[in-house]
mmCIF file of C-alpha atoms in Angstrom:
data_model
loop_
_atom_site.group_PDB
_atom_site.id
_atom_site.type_symbol
_atom_site.label_atom_id
_atom_site.label_comp_id
_atom_site.label_asym_id
_atom_site.label_seq_id
_atom_site.Cartn_x
_atom_site.Cartn_y
_atom_site.Cartn_z
ATOM 1 C CA MET A 1260 -0.081 0.005 -0.047
ATOM 2 C CA THR A 1261 1.324 3.396 -0.998
ATOM 3 C CA ASN A 1262 0.838 6.074 1.509
ATOM 4 C CA THR A 1263 0.250 9.914 0.960
ATOM 5 C CA ILE A 1264 2.061 12.615 2.903
ATOM 6 C CA LYS A 1265 -1.190 13.413 4.917
ATOM 7 C CA GLN A 1266 -1.155 9.690 6.226
ATOM 8 C CA ILE A 1267 2.459 9.730 7.572
ATOM 9 C CA GLY A 1268 4.490 12.406 9.198
ATOM 10 C CA PRO A 1269 6.517 13.046 12.325
ATOM 11 C CA GLY A 1270 6.231 10.114 14.708
ATOM 12 C CA SER A 1271 5.112 7.498 12.093
ATOM 13 C CA CYS A 1272 7.277 4.643 11.470
ATOM 14 C CA ILE A 1273 8.172 3.406 7.878
ATOM 15 C CA LYS A 1274 9.825 0.747 6.078
ATOM 16 C CA ILE A 1275 12.198 1.759 3.109
ATOM 17 C CA GLN A 1276 13.974 -0.413 0.754
ATOM 18 C CA GLU A 1277 16.558 1.196 -1.591
ATOM 19 C CA ASP A 1278 19.303 0.102 -3.803
ATOM 20 C CA VAL A 1279 22.953 0.776 -2.694
ATOM 21 C CA PHE A 1280 25.614 1.749 -5.326
ATOM 22 C CA TYR A 1281 29.296 2.319 -5.255
ATOM 23 C CA ILE A 1282 31.698 3.873 -7.916
ATOM 24 C CA ASP A 1283 34.270 1.508 -9.312
ATOM 25 C CA ALA A 1284 36.515 3.002 -12.017
ATOM 26 C CA GLY A 1285 34.199 5.934 -12.589
ATOM 27 C CA LYS A 1286 31.088 3.639 -13.054
ATOM 28 C CA HIS A 1287 28.260 3.112 -10.675
ATOM 29 C CA LYS A 1288 28.074 -0.532 -9.487
ATOM 30 C CA HIS A 1289 25.145 -2.174 -7.781
ATOM 31 C CA ALA A 1290 26.117 -3.267 -4.374
ATOM 32 C CA GLY A 1291 22.743 -4.720 -3.146
ATOM 33 C CA LYS A 1292 19.775 -3.749 -1.450
ATOM 34 C CA ARG A 1293 19.166 -1.971 2.068
ATOM 35 C CA THR A 1294 16.067 -1.925 4.207
ATOM 36 C CA ILE A 1295 15.525 0.646 6.838
ATOM 37 C CA VAL A 1296 12.742 0.866 9.391
ATOM 38 C CA GLY A 1297 12.778 4.251 10.931
ATOM 39 C CA ARG A 1298 10.625 6.814 12.741
ATOM 40 C CA ILE A 1299 10.138 10.094 11.199
ATOM 41 C CA VAL A 1300 11.496 12.898 13.245
ATOM 42 C CA ASP A 1301 10.639 15.960 11.226
ATOM 43 C CA ALA A 1302 10.650 17.693 7.976
ATOM 44 C CA THR A 1303 13.263 20.081 6.705
ATOM 45 C CA SER A 1304 12.631 23.105 4.645
ATOM 46 C CA PHE A 1305 13.872 21.531 1.493
ATOM 47 C CA GLY A 1306 11.635 18.820 0.920
ATOM 48 C CA PHE A 1307 13.399 16.065 3.002
ATOM 49 C CA TYR A 1308 12.749 14.226 6.153
ATOM 50 C CA ASN A 1309 14.806 13.410 9.018
ATOM 51 C CA ILE A 1310 14.506 9.725 10.053
ATOM 52 C CA GLU A 1311 15.797 7.962 13.104
ATOM 53 C CA VAL A 1312 16.888 4.274 12.179
ATOM 54 C CA LEU A 1313 15.176 1.794 14.384
ATOM 55 C CA ALA A 1314 16.514 -1.263 12.521
ATOM 56 C CA SER A 1315 18.281 -1.808 9.175
ATOM 57 C CA ASP A 1316 19.232 -4.750 7.135
ATOM 58 C CA GLY A 1317 21.256 -5.571 3.977
ATOM 59 C CA GLU A 1318 24.261 -3.688 2.142
ATOM 60 C CA ASN A 1319 25.885 -0.923 4.314
ATOM 61 C CA ALA A 1320 23.100 -1.267 6.929
ATOM 62 C CA TYR A 1321 22.691 1.596 9.270
ATOM 63 C CA GLY A 1322 23.028 1.275 13.110
ATOM 64 C CA LYS A 1323 20.107 1.944 15.526
ATOM 65 C CA GLY A 1324 19.772 5.614 16.411
ATOM 66 C CA VAL A 1325 21.419 7.100 13.266
ATOM 67 C CA ILE A 1326 19.566 9.970 11.768
ATOM 68 C CA ILE A 1327 19.285 9.993 8.007
ATOM 69 C CA GLN A 1328 17.530 12.118 5.520
ATOM 70 C CA ARG A 1329 15.427 11.024 2.607
ATOM 71 C CA PRO A 1330 13.297 13.107 0.195
ATOM 72 C CA ALA A 1331 9.508 13.368 0.429
ATOM 73 C CA GLY A 1332 9.212 11.218 -2.696
ATOM 74 C CA ASN A 1333 10.840 8.146 -0.861
ATOM 75 C CA ILE A 1334 8.574 8.863 2.259
ATOM 76 C CA ILE A 1335 5.364 8.574 0.086
ATOM 77 C CA ALA A 1336 6.545 5.535 -1.406
ATOM 78 C CA ALA A 1337 7.518 3.881 1.937
ATOM 79 C CA GLU A 1338 5.408 1.352 3.688
ATOM 80 C CA ASP A 1339 3.808 2.608 6.817
ATOM 81 C CA CYS A 1340 4.698 0.244 9.616
ATOM 82 C CA THR A 1341 3.709 2.269 12.637
ATOM 83 C CA ASN A 1342 1.423 -0.310 14.011
ATOM 84 C CA VAL A 1343 4.105 -3.090 13.494
ATOM 85 C CA VAL A 1344 6.767 -1.266 15.535
ATOM 86 C CA ASN A 1345 4.056 -0.288 18.298
ATOM 87 C CA GLY A 1346 3.318 -3.976 18.851
ATOM 88 C CA ILE A 1347 0.054 -4.055 16.992
ATOM 89 C CA GLY A 1348 1.130 -6.140 13.947
ATOM 90 C CA ASN A 1349 0.453 -9.509 15.250
ATOM 91 C CA GLY A 1350 3.743 -11.001 14.492
ATOM 92 C CA ARG A 1351 4.300 -9.423 11.147
ATOM 93 C CA GLN A 1352 8.064 -9.428 10.007
ATOM 94 C CA LEU A 1353 9.787 -6.317 9.311
ATOM 95 C CA PHE A 1354 12.596 -8.206 7.818
ATOM 96 C CA ILE A 1355 12.189 -11.482 5.716
ATOM 97 C CA SER A 1356 15.680 -12.893 5.852
ATOM 98 C CA GLY A 1357 19.481 -12.464 5.872
ATOM 99 C CA GLY A 1358 21.650 -9.550 6.336
ATOM 100 C CA HIS A 1359 22.453 -7.552 9.390
ATOM 101 C CA VAL A 1360 19.791 -6.627 11.636
ATOM 102 C CA GLU A 1361 20.084 -3.764 14.291
ATOM 103 C CA GLY A 1362 17.353 -3.230 16.915
ATOM 104 C CA TYR A 1363 14.650 -5.864 16.343
#
């Protein structure tokens, strides 16, 4: 389910899946995927949101408590997992398998 900016905002928890790239010999190379579960802290004046990482999995996973920024377009496309993080999700998994998991 895709969320709208009105449905999620500061205090909401979201799950973002993103591709990770690195530069090798001047070319972008795909390193893998990263999943981030985070709590939206606030919006900046430039169309970005500050997100506190609650858990992260995959390539170059973030540590718990790190603050990252993502553009509003990423937030709109993110999965709202507020109920899951708050214990209402009836055992729903935030991470399916593999990788490094911080926090959960």
